[in-house]
Amino acid sequence: MPAVALLPFTITPSRKSSSPSAFRLTEKFVLLLVFSAFITLCFGAIFFLPDSSKLLSGVFFNSGVETDTSKTGTDRDANIFGADSVERKLAKIRKDHEKALNEAKDTLQKKPDEIKQDILSEKDKVAQENMVFKTNGGNAALPYLDFKRPPGVVGREPADPETRQKRDKVKEMMKFAWDSYKHYAWGSNELKPISKQGHSSNLFVSVFEVNIRFVGGLLSAFYLSGEEVFRKKAVELGEKLLPAFNTPTGVPWALLNIKSGIGRNWPWASGGSSILAEFGTLHLEFMHLSELSGKPVFAEKVMNIRKVLNRLDKPQGLYPNYLNPNSGQWGQHHVSVGGLGDSFYEYLLKAWLMSDKKDEEGKKMYYDSIQAIETHLIRKSSGGLTYIAEWKGGLLEHKMGHLTCFAGGMFALGADGAPDDKTGHQMELAAEIARTCHESYTRTNLKLGPEAFRFDGGVEAIATRQNEKYFILRPEVIETYMYMWRYTHDPKYRQWGWEALQALEQHCRVEGGYSGIRDVYASHPNLDDVQQSFFLAETLKYLYLLFSDDDLLPFEHWVFNTEAHPLPVIKKRTDK
C-alpha cells in the first residue's frame, strides 16, 4: 500500500504564531549556527582539560549515587557504569561532536542561494506532511491512503420488471425496519418492535461479535463510501481488541473488558476453552485493519492462530469446537459446521479468496477440512435429503442447525477452486444442502425454518424439541439461495427466496418492525419481540442481492464477512 511516512513528532498545521517577534526560518538558521559554534567551543574546552574523562563522567553520568570517595574516579565510574560503558559514551559524544562540526562547515561553505534553496525545500517538506496530517483527519497514526472505490458498489437496475418490483419490496422492508429502529430504539443495540423500545443485549464484551458486527461494519462503510471517519474508527476499535490476544498461545479470549484489557472465556465453554467459530472468525477484518492502518500487528495476531492450529493433531482431520488458550490443546471433542464451528470454515475459504487467491495456506486448510467433513459428518436421509450432522467424541448426532444452512452457499463459493476436478461435485453438494434447508421451511406451518431440525426416529428436516422450534429472523437459508442463484441462475432459488419474504411479511411484520417467532409449527405466531440486528445486516441484504444483477458487489471483487458486510478483495498493488 503506498503510504507517506509521517515525522515522529506532532504537527499542528492550524497553529500560527501570534507573537510579532516570532523568528522567521532564516533567523532561526543563523541562531542555529551561533549555538553550534558555542557548543563546539564548550566541548573543545572540555576535551583539552586534564583528565577530561573524569570530568565528563561526572558531568554526564553521575546521577547522584553515593560512592566511596576513597576510590579513584576511574574505579568509581567502573563500579556504577562499567569502564567500557564510559568509554562508549565518550566515543559517542566525540562522534556527535565531529558530525555537528562537519555539518556546520558544509553549511557555511554553501552559497547564500544554496542555503535559501535548502530552506525552501524544507518548507515544502513540512507543507506536504501537513497535507497528509489533514487528509487523515488529524490522525497522524494512519498513513495517507489514495482511496479508490472497488468495482461493483453500484449495480444496474434489474431489466426484468417483476424482479425489479421484488427488489423494491426488499428495499421497502429495509427502510421500514431501519426507520422503526431509529424511531424507537436509537442508541440501543437492537429494537423491541412490539414494545417499541430499545433492546440492549450486551454484545460489546464479545470479541467475536464486536469484530464481525462493528469492526466489519465500519470497514465495509469505509470501502463503500470512502469516508475517512470509518477507517479511523475501525482501526481504533481493532486496537482495543488486541489485549484479548494476551494469552500464552496468542489464541484470544472470548470476552474482553475493553477498559481494563482483561479477558476471559465463557464459563460454560469446555474447561475454560476459546471457541473455534469465535477465534477463527477474525481473519478477514484483521487483514483489512493491517491493510488500512499500515500496522502489521493485526495480521500477525490472526496468522499466529493458524500456527497454533497447524501444530495440533486433528481427530479424523476434524477441528473440535473448543481450544484452551493457555495450554494450546483441544477441549471437548465436539465438531459442528453449525453453532460454535461454522464461520471458522467460511473464513478459511474467504481468506484465500480475499487475498486474490494468494493465501495458499488458507486454501489448503479449507479444502482439507471440507474433505474430512464430507467423510465424517455429511449423511443422506432415507428420504433422500442430504444433511450435515454433528460429531461428539466419535458419535454422530443427526441434527442440523439453521446456522449450518450457510454451508450450501459456502460449498458453491468454493467449488471453482476445489482440487482434483471436484468442482461439479461441490456444486451438487451445495444444491443438495440448499434443498434440505428449503424443506425445513416448507414443513412448518408458518413456512419459516426452525432453529434446528432432526433426522432420526422417522423424522426428517423437522424440529422435535420445543427449544429448537423458534425462528429469530436468521439469514443462513436465504444466504445460500443468493449464492446458488449467482452460480446457477436457476429461477427456483429466487422463487424460494420470495416465498420466505412473503412469510416474513405475513408473520413477522408488526407495527414497530419485525419480530422473531417462538414456534414455527404453531397455527398462529407467538412473537418474541426482538428485531435482531442481523436481520438488517444479513437477511434483508441477501434478499436484495438475490433480486439484483450479478454486477452488484461481484464475487471477483468482494467477499462478505460472516455478518454480510462486504469487504473488497485485496489486490496486489503494482503502483509504488
Short mmCIF file of C-alpha atoms in Angstrom, two decimals, residues 49-497:
data_model
loop_
_atom_site.label_atom_id
_atom_site.label_comp_id
_atom_site.label_asym_id
_atom_site.label_seq_id
_atom_site.Cartn_x
_atom_site.Cartn_y
_atom_site.Cartn_z
CA LEU A 49 41.28 19.94 30.04
CA PRO A 50 43.47 17.49 32.03
CA ASP A 51 41.83 14.13 32.92
CA SER A 52 38.80 15.02 30.84
CA SER A 53 37.33 11.51 31.11
CA LYS A 54 36.78 12.01 34.86
CA LEU A 55 35.22 15.41 34.26
CA LEU A 56 32.91 14.11 31.57
CA SER A 57 31.87 11.14 33.63
CA GLY A 58 31.00 13.46 36.48
CA VAL A 59 29.09 15.88 34.27
CA PHE A 60 27.15 13.38 32.18
CA PHE A 61 26.96 10.10 34.09
CA ASN A 62 26.89 10.80 37.83
CA SER A 63 23.21 10.72 38.79
CA GLY A 64 23.65 11.47 42.45
CA VAL A 65 24.53 7.91 43.52
CA GLU A 66 26.66 7.94 46.65
CA THR A 67 30.07 6.36 46.08
CA ASP A 68 33.18 5.51 48.08
CA THR A 69 35.35 8.66 47.90
CA SER A 70 38.45 6.64 48.64
CA LYS A 71 38.27 5.09 45.17
CA THR A 72 39.76 6.78 42.14
CA GLY A 73 37.47 8.40 39.62
CA THR A 74 38.02 5.61 37.12
CA ASP A 75 37.17 2.90 39.68
CA ARG A 76 34.05 4.74 40.76
CA ASP A 77 32.81 5.08 37.19
CA ALA A 78 33.55 1.44 36.52
CA ASN A 79 31.57 0.44 39.62
CA ILE A 80 28.48 2.36 38.59
CA PHE A 81 28.50 2.05 34.83
CA GLY A 82 31.46 -0.11 33.85
CA ALA A 83 34.62 1.24 32.23
CA ASP A 84 33.54 0.06 28.77
CA SER A 85 30.24 1.88 29.15
CA VAL A 86 32.01 5.15 29.96
CA GLU A 87 34.35 4.84 27.01
CA ARG A 88 31.45 4.06 24.67
CA LYS A 89 29.58 7.15 25.83
CA LEU A 90 32.68 9.30 25.42
CA ALA A 91 33.21 7.92 21.93
CA LYS A 92 29.61 8.70 21.00
CA ILE A 93 29.96 12.28 22.28
CA ARG A 94 33.12 12.76 20.19
CA LYS A 95 31.37 11.28 17.12
CA ASP A 96 28.30 13.50 17.53
CA HIS A 97 30.56 16.49 18.09
CA GLU A 98 32.51 15.83 14.89
CA LYS A 99 29.30 15.29 12.94
CA ALA A 100 27.89 18.63 14.13
CA LEU A 101 31.15 20.40 13.20
CA ASN A 102 31.19 18.87 9.72
CA GLU A 103 27.54 19.78 9.08
CA ALA A 104 28.21 23.37 10.21
CA LYS A 105 31.30 23.60 7.97
CA ASP A 106 29.37 22.22 4.97
CA THR A 107 26.60 24.74 5.50
CA LEU A 108 28.98 27.69 5.89
CA GLN A 109 30.71 26.75 2.62
CA LYS A 110 27.44 26.94 0.67
CA LYS A 111 26.49 29.99 -1.30
CA PRO A 112 23.60 32.13 0.00
CA ASP A 113 21.37 30.99 -2.88
CA GLU A 114 22.01 27.32 -1.99
CA ILE A 115 21.15 27.95 1.66
CA LYS A 116 17.95 29.71 0.58
CA GLN A 117 17.01 26.75 -1.64
CA ASP A 118 17.56 24.32 1.24
CA ILE A 119 15.24 26.40 3.39
CA LEU A 120 12.55 26.41 0.70
CA SER A 121 12.87 22.64 0.26
CA GLU A 122 12.43 22.13 3.98
CA LYS A 123 9.31 24.32 3.93
CA ASP A 124 7.86 22.24 1.06
CA LYS A 125 8.52 19.04 3.01
CA VAL A 126 6.72 20.37 6.08
CA ALA A 127 3.78 21.53 3.93
CA GLN A 128 3.46 18.08 2.38
CA GLU A 129 3.47 16.46 5.82
CA ASN A 130 0.78 18.90 6.94
CA MET A 131 -1.35 17.87 3.96
CA VAL A 132 -1.03 14.20 4.94
CA PHE A 133 -1.98 15.07 8.51
CA LYS A 134 -5.09 16.94 7.37
CA THR A 135 -6.08 14.21 4.91
CA ASN A 136 -6.08 11.73 7.77
CA GLY A 137 -8.41 13.90 9.82
CA GLY A 138 -5.62 14.92 12.16
CA ASN A 139 -4.80 11.29 12.97
CA ALA A 140 -1.05 11.09 12.42
CA ALA A 141 -1.08 7.36 13.25
CA LEU A 142 -2.78 6.40 9.96
CA PRO A 143 -0.90 6.51 6.66
CA TYR A 144 -2.15 8.53 3.74
CA LEU A 145 -4.45 6.43 1.56
CA ASP A 146 -5.21 7.21 -2.05
CA PHE A 147 -8.74 5.79 -1.86
CA LYS A 148 -10.18 4.15 -4.94
CA ARG A 149 -13.63 2.65 -4.55
CA PRO A 150 -13.65 -1.02 -5.54
CA PRO A 151 -15.79 -2.05 -8.54
CA GLY A 152 -19.41 -3.02 -8.13
CA VAL A 153 -20.54 -0.64 -5.38
CA VAL A 154 -23.45 0.40 -7.62
CA GLY A 155 -25.11 -2.12 -9.92
CA ARG A 156 -27.64 -1.89 -12.72
CA GLU A 157 -31.37 -1.95 -12.20
CA PRO A 158 -32.76 -5.42 -12.97
CA ALA A 159 -34.06 -5.47 -16.53
CA ASP A 160 -36.99 -7.74 -15.68
CA PRO A 161 -39.89 -5.66 -14.26
CA GLU A 162 -41.08 -8.41 -11.89
CA THR A 163 -37.59 -8.88 -10.45
CA ARG A 164 -37.21 -5.12 -10.07
CA GLN A 165 -40.54 -4.96 -8.25
CA LYS A 166 -39.46 -7.71 -5.84
CA ARG A 167 -36.17 -5.95 -5.14
CA ASP A 168 -38.04 -2.73 -4.46
CA LYS A 169 -40.13 -4.64 -1.92
CA VAL A 170 -36.96 -5.73 -0.11
CA LYS A 171 -35.81 -2.11 -0.11
CA GLU A 172 -39.12 -1.05 1.45
CA MET A 173 -38.72 -3.71 4.15
CA MET A 174 -35.22 -2.48 4.95
CA LYS A 175 -36.38 1.13 5.18
CA PHE A 176 -39.28 0.15 7.45
CA ALA A 177 -37.04 -1.93 9.73
CA TRP A 178 -34.41 0.82 9.90
CA ASP A 179 -36.89 3.66 10.43
CA SER A 180 -38.53 1.66 13.23
CA TYR A 181 -35.19 1.10 14.93
CA LYS A 182 -34.26 4.75 14.53
CA HIS A 183 -37.59 5.97 15.86
CA TYR A 184 -37.99 3.64 18.83
CA ALA A 185 -34.53 2.37 19.76
CA TRP A 186 -31.88 4.83 18.57
CA GLY A 187 -28.72 4.30 20.62
CA SER A 188 -29.66 0.77 21.69
CA ASN A 189 -28.20 -2.36 20.18
CA GLU A 190 -31.50 -3.66 18.83
CA LEU A 191 -35.24 -2.97 18.70
CA LYS A 192 -38.19 -4.50 20.54
CA PRO A 193 -40.77 -3.90 17.79
CA ILE A 194 -43.89 -4.77 19.81
CA SER A 195 -42.88 -2.89 22.95
CA LYS A 196 -41.47 -0.14 20.71
CA GLN A 197 -38.33 0.37 22.76
CA GLY A 198 -34.65 -0.44 22.70
CA HIS A 199 -33.22 -3.88 23.35
CA SER A 200 -29.61 -3.76 24.56
CA SER A 201 -28.20 -7.26 24.63
CA ASN A 202 -24.65 -6.74 25.88
CA LEU A 203 -22.64 -7.77 22.83
CA PHE A 204 -19.85 -5.31 23.50
CA VAL A 205 -17.98 -7.78 25.68
CA SER A 206 -17.69 -10.45 22.96
CA VAL A 207 -14.54 -10.12 20.84
CA PHE A 208 -16.19 -12.14 18.07
CA GLU A 209 -19.40 -10.10 17.96
CA VAL A 210 -17.61 -6.76 18.18
CA ASN A 211 -15.36 -7.82 15.33
CA ILE A 212 -17.95 -9.16 12.88
CA ARG A 213 -20.63 -6.56 13.62
CA PHE A 214 -18.82 -3.34 14.50
CA VAL A 215 -15.30 -3.61 13.05
CA GLY A 216 -16.65 -5.35 9.96
CA GLY A 217 -19.42 -2.79 9.59
CA LEU A 218 -17.01 0.13 9.89
CA LEU A 219 -14.61 -1.38 7.38
CA SER A 220 -17.42 -2.00 4.94
CA ALA A 221 -18.77 1.53 5.40
CA PHE A 222 -15.32 2.90 4.58
CA TYR A 223 -14.89 0.84 1.42
CA LEU A 224 -18.38 1.69 0.19
CA SER A 225 -18.20 5.42 0.95
CA GLY A 226 -14.54 6.42 1.17
CA GLU A 227 -15.33 8.43 4.32
CA GLU A 228 -12.17 8.62 6.43
CA VAL A 229 -14.01 8.56 9.76
CA PHE A 230 -14.98 4.92 9.21
CA ARG A 231 -11.37 3.85 8.62
CA LYS A 232 -10.24 5.75 11.69
CA LYS A 233 -12.92 4.25 13.93
CA ALA A 234 -12.38 0.71 12.59
CA VAL A 235 -8.68 0.88 13.44
CA GLU A 236 -9.33 2.42 16.86
CA LEU A 237 -11.80 -0.32 17.72
CA GLY A 238 -9.48 -3.02 16.36
CA GLU A 239 -6.71 -1.74 18.61
CA LYS A 240 -8.99 -2.01 21.62
CA LEU A 241 -9.46 -5.71 20.85
CA LEU A 242 -5.73 -6.50 20.81
CA PRO A 243 -5.41 -7.20 24.58
CA ALA A 244 -7.69 -10.22 24.03
CA PHE A 245 -4.71 -11.93 22.40
CA ASN A 246 -2.59 -11.67 25.55
CA THR A 247 -2.73 -15.40 26.31
CA PRO A 248 0.10 -17.95 26.49
CA THR A 249 -0.72 -19.21 23.00
CA GLY A 250 -1.96 -15.99 21.40
CA VAL A 251 -5.39 -17.59 20.88
CA PRO A 252 -7.71 -14.79 22.07
CA TRP A 253 -10.14 -14.80 24.92
CA ALA A 254 -13.82 -14.84 24.01
CA LEU A 255 -14.68 -11.89 26.26
CA LEU A 256 -12.80 -8.68 26.89
CA ASN A 257 -13.21 -5.77 29.25
CA ILE A 258 -12.23 -3.04 26.82
CA LYS A 259 -11.49 -0.55 29.60
CA SER A 260 -9.19 -2.77 31.67
CA GLY A 261 -7.91 -5.01 28.87
CA ILE A 262 -8.67 -8.11 30.96
CA GLY A 263 -10.03 -11.10 29.06
CA ARG A 264 -11.77 -14.33 29.99
CA ASN A 265 -13.74 -17.14 28.38
CA TRP A 266 -17.34 -18.18 28.57
CA PRO A 267 -17.87 -20.05 31.85
CA TRP A 268 -19.75 -22.84 30.06
CA ALA A 269 -17.08 -23.48 27.41
CA SER A 270 -15.21 -26.77 27.83
CA GLY A 271 -12.60 -26.30 30.57
CA GLY A 272 -12.17 -22.57 30.02
CA SER A 273 -11.69 -23.01 26.26
CA SER A 274 -11.93 -20.48 23.47
CA ILE A 275 -14.42 -21.30 20.71
CA LEU A 276 -13.39 -22.23 17.16
CA ALA A 277 -16.03 -20.11 15.43
CA GLU A 278 -15.05 -17.10 17.53
CA PHE A 279 -11.24 -17.03 17.39
CA GLY A 280 -11.43 -18.39 13.83
CA THR A 281 -13.64 -15.55 12.62
CA LEU A 282 -11.28 -12.60 12.93
CA HIS A 283 -9.08 -13.15 9.90
CA LEU A 284 -10.85 -11.10 7.21
CA GLU A 285 -11.33 -8.00 9.35
CA PHE A 286 -7.85 -8.08 10.88
CA MET A 287 -6.14 -8.44 7.50
CA HIS A 288 -8.01 -5.35 6.33
CA LEU A 289 -7.10 -3.48 9.52
CA SER A 290 -3.42 -4.05 8.73
CA GLU A 291 -4.04 -3.01 5.13
CA LEU A 292 -5.71 0.26 6.13
CA SER A 293 -3.56 1.16 9.13
CA GLY A 294 -0.12 0.11 7.91
CA LYS A 295 0.25 -1.80 11.18
CA PRO A 296 1.19 -5.47 10.74
CA VAL A 297 0.16 -6.37 14.30
CA PHE A 298 -3.41 -7.20 13.25
CA ALA A 299 -2.35 -9.64 10.55
CA GLU A 300 0.29 -11.13 12.86
CA LYS A 301 -2.32 -11.93 15.51
CA VAL A 302 -4.57 -13.92 13.21
CA MET A 303 -1.71 -15.64 11.38
CA ASN A 304 -0.43 -16.83 14.77
CA ILE A 305 -3.79 -18.54 15.36
CA ARG A 306 -3.14 -20.60 12.24
CA LYS A 307 0.28 -21.59 13.53
CA VAL A 308 -1.28 -22.89 16.74
CA LEU A 309 -3.89 -24.86 14.80
CA ASN A 310 -1.40 -26.32 12.36
CA ARG A 311 0.74 -27.71 15.20
CA LEU A 312 -2.20 -29.69 16.58
CA ASP A 313 -3.37 -33.17 15.60
CA LYS A 314 -6.92 -33.14 14.27
CA PRO A 315 -9.16 -36.07 15.22
CA GLN A 316 -10.17 -37.68 11.92
CA GLY A 317 -8.96 -34.47 10.23
CA LEU A 318 -11.70 -32.51 12.02
CA TYR A 319 -11.42 -29.32 14.06
CA PRO A 320 -13.07 -29.57 17.52
CA ASN A 321 -15.07 -26.57 18.65
CA TYR A 322 -13.00 -25.91 21.81
CA LEU A 323 -9.35 -24.93 22.22
CA ASN A 324 -7.70 -24.00 25.52
CA PRO A 325 -5.82 -20.68 25.07
CA ASN A 326 -3.44 -21.48 27.95
CA SER A 327 -2.35 -25.00 27.04
CA GLY A 328 -2.95 -24.82 23.31
CA GLN A 329 -4.77 -28.17 23.44
CA TRP A 330 -8.23 -29.17 22.27
CA GLY A 331 -11.05 -29.24 24.78
CA GLN A 332 -14.10 -31.44 24.37
CA HIS A 333 -14.14 -33.24 21.01
CA HIS A 334 -17.33 -31.73 19.66
CA VAL A 335 -17.34 -30.88 15.94
CA SER A 336 -20.04 -28.80 14.24
CA VAL A 337 -20.40 -26.93 10.98
CA GLY A 338 -23.22 -25.04 12.71
CA GLY A 339 -23.02 -23.16 16.01
CA LEU A 340 -19.54 -22.99 17.62
CA GLY A 341 -17.76 -24.01 14.41
CA ASP A 342 -19.49 -22.59 11.33
CA SER A 343 -17.72 -19.38 10.37
CA PHE A 344 -14.23 -20.81 11.01
CA TYR A 345 -14.56 -22.82 7.79
CA GLU A 346 -16.18 -19.90 5.99
CA TYR A 347 -13.22 -17.65 6.84
CA LEU A 348 -10.62 -20.17 5.66
CA LEU A 349 -12.18 -20.10 2.20
CA LYS A 350 -12.82 -16.38 2.15
CA ALA A 351 -9.30 -15.59 3.39
CA TRP A 352 -7.99 -17.32 0.27
CA LEU A 353 -10.46 -15.51 -2.00
CA MET A 354 -9.90 -12.13 -0.31
CA SER A 355 -6.14 -12.47 -0.80
CA ASP A 356 -6.76 -12.61 -4.56
CA LYS A 357 -6.13 -16.36 -4.22
CA LYS A 358 -2.60 -15.87 -2.87
CA ASP A 359 -3.25 -17.36 0.60
CA GLU A 360 -2.36 -20.97 -0.22
CA GLU A 361 -2.30 -21.94 3.46
CA GLY A 362 -5.90 -20.84 3.94
CA LYS A 363 -6.92 -22.68 0.78
CA LYS A 364 -5.33 -25.94 1.89
CA MET A 365 -6.82 -25.73 5.38
CA TYR A 366 -10.28 -25.16 3.89
CA TYR A 367 -10.30 -27.99 1.36
CA ASP A 368 -8.68 -30.44 3.80
CA SER A 369 -11.35 -29.66 6.39
CA ILE A 370 -14.17 -29.96 3.85
CA GLN A 371 -12.91 -33.39 2.85
CA ALA A 372 -13.00 -34.51 6.49
CA ILE A 373 -16.48 -33.02 6.95
CA GLU A 374 -17.79 -34.83 3.90
CA THR A 375 -16.30 -38.12 5.08
CA HIS A 376 -17.42 -37.98 8.69
CA LEU A 377 -20.38 -35.58 9.01
CA ILE A 378 -22.37 -35.42 5.77
CA ARG A 379 -25.12 -38.01 5.52
CA LYS A 380 -28.24 -38.69 3.43
CA SER A 381 -31.60 -39.48 4.98
CA SER A 382 -33.81 -42.37 3.93
CA GLY A 383 -35.97 -39.79 2.16
CA GLY A 384 -33.01 -38.56 0.12
CA LEU A 385 -32.20 -35.34 1.99
CA THR A 386 -28.51 -34.52 2.43
CA TYR A 387 -27.64 -33.03 5.82
CA ILE A 388 -24.60 -32.20 7.97
CA ALA A 389 -24.67 -33.94 11.33
CA GLU A 390 -22.71 -33.04 14.48
CA TRP A 391 -19.82 -35.16 15.80
CA LYS A 392 -19.43 -35.68 19.53
CA GLY A 393 -16.48 -37.82 20.61
CA GLY A 394 -16.81 -40.05 17.58
CA LEU A 395 -20.62 -40.38 17.71
CA LEU A 396 -22.95 -38.60 15.29
CA GLU A 397 -25.94 -36.56 16.38
CA HIS A 398 -28.28 -36.46 13.39
CA LYS A 399 -29.27 -32.85 13.86
CA MET A 400 -28.70 -29.90 11.56
CA GLY A 401 -28.99 -26.30 12.74
CA HIS A 402 -30.35 -23.31 10.84
CA LEU A 403 -26.86 -21.85 11.23
CA THR A 404 -25.44 -24.83 9.30
CA CYS A 405 -27.56 -23.92 6.27
CA PHE A 406 -24.97 -21.31 5.29
CA ALA A 407 -22.81 -24.24 4.13
CA GLY A 408 -24.72 -24.60 0.88
CA GLY A 409 -23.54 -21.15 -0.15
CA MET A 410 -20.03 -21.86 1.13
CA PHE A 411 -19.73 -25.04 -0.93
CA ALA A 412 -20.89 -23.15 -4.03
CA LEU A 413 -18.45 -20.30 -3.38
CA GLY A 414 -15.55 -22.71 -3.02
CA ALA A 415 -16.49 -25.10 -5.82
CA ASP A 416 -14.41 -23.42 -8.50
CA GLY A 417 -11.16 -23.87 -6.58
CA ALA A 418 -11.85 -27.43 -5.43
CA PRO A 419 -8.97 -29.88 -6.03
CA ASP A 420 -8.99 -32.97 -8.24
CA ASP A 421 -11.75 -31.77 -10.56
CA LYS A 422 -14.33 -31.78 -7.75
CA THR A 423 -15.99 -28.55 -8.82
CA GLY A 424 -19.09 -30.33 -10.12
CA HIS A 425 -19.34 -32.47 -7.02
CA GLN A 426 -19.11 -29.45 -4.74
CA MET A 427 -21.89 -27.69 -6.65
CA GLU A 428 -24.07 -30.78 -6.39
CA LEU A 429 -23.45 -30.89 -2.66
CA ALA A 430 -24.30 -27.19 -2.39
CA ALA A 431 -27.59 -27.73 -4.24
CA GLU A 432 -28.49 -30.68 -2.00
CA ILE A 433 -27.89 -28.66 1.18
CA ALA A 434 -30.00 -25.81 -0.25
CA ARG A 435 -32.84 -28.25 -0.94
CA THR A 436 -32.69 -29.73 2.58
CA CYS A 437 -32.82 -26.29 4.19
CA HIS A 438 -35.71 -25.31 1.94
CA GLU A 439 -37.55 -28.41 3.12
CA SER A 440 -37.03 -27.36 6.74
CA TYR A 441 -39.04 -24.22 5.84
CA THR A 442 -41.82 -25.85 3.83
CA ARG A 443 -42.51 -28.47 6.53
CA THR A 444 -43.56 -25.85 9.10
CA ASN A 445 -46.98 -24.21 9.41
CA LEU A 446 -45.56 -20.71 9.04
CA LYS A 447 -43.14 -21.58 6.17
CA LEU A 448 -40.20 -20.27 8.17
CA GLY A 449 -37.45 -22.60 9.35
CA PRO A 450 -36.77 -23.77 12.92
CA GLU A 451 -33.53 -23.18 14.81
CA ALA A 452 -32.59 -26.85 14.37
CA PHE A 453 -34.13 -29.91 12.72
CA ARG A 454 -33.50 -33.64 13.04
CA PHE A 455 -33.17 -36.80 11.02
CA ASP A 456 -33.97 -39.63 13.40
CA GLY A 457 -36.91 -41.71 14.60
CA GLY A 458 -38.58 -41.47 11.22
CA VAL A 459 -38.42 -37.65 11.28
CA GLU A 460 -36.74 -35.66 8.51
CA ALA A 461 -35.99 -31.92 8.48
CA ILE A 462 -38.37 -31.25 11.39
CA ALA A 463 -37.67 -29.86 14.85
CA THR A 464 -38.77 -32.32 17.53
CA ARG A 465 -37.77 -30.38 20.65
CA GLN A 466 -39.58 -27.29 21.83
CA ASN A 467 -36.35 -25.35 22.33
CA GLU A 468 -35.47 -25.85 18.64
CA LYS A 469 -38.74 -24.63 17.10
CA TYR A 470 -38.09 -20.89 17.21
CA PHE A 471 -37.14 -18.57 14.33
CA ILE A 472 -35.22 -15.38 15.08
CA LEU A 473 -35.08 -13.84 11.59
CA ARG A 474 -31.90 -15.75 10.71
CA PRO A 475 -30.28 -15.28 7.27
CA GLU A 476 -28.43 -18.53 6.51
CA VAL A 477 -31.02 -20.19 4.25
CA ILE A 478 -31.52 -17.04 2.17
CA GLU A 479 -27.74 -16.60 2.07
CA THR A 480 -27.44 -20.00 0.39
CA TYR A 481 -30.24 -19.13 -2.06
CA MET A 482 -28.33 -15.99 -3.05
CA TYR A 483 -25.07 -17.86 -3.72
CA MET A 484 -26.87 -20.61 -5.62
CA TRP A 485 -28.65 -18.03 -7.78
CA ARG A 486 -25.39 -16.27 -8.58
CA TYR A 487 -23.68 -19.50 -9.65
CA THR A 488 -26.56 -21.28 -11.42
CA HIS A 489 -29.24 -18.69 -12.27
CA ASP A 490 -31.76 -21.41 -11.56
CA PRO A 491 -35.05 -19.48 -11.04
CA LYS A 492 -36.16 -21.75 -8.19
CA TYR A 493 -33.73 -20.01 -5.83
CA ARG A 494 -35.37 -16.64 -6.44
CA GLN A 495 -38.76 -18.30 -6.03
CA TRP A 496 -37.71 -19.87 -2.71
CA GLY A 497 -36.39 -16.51 -1.53
#
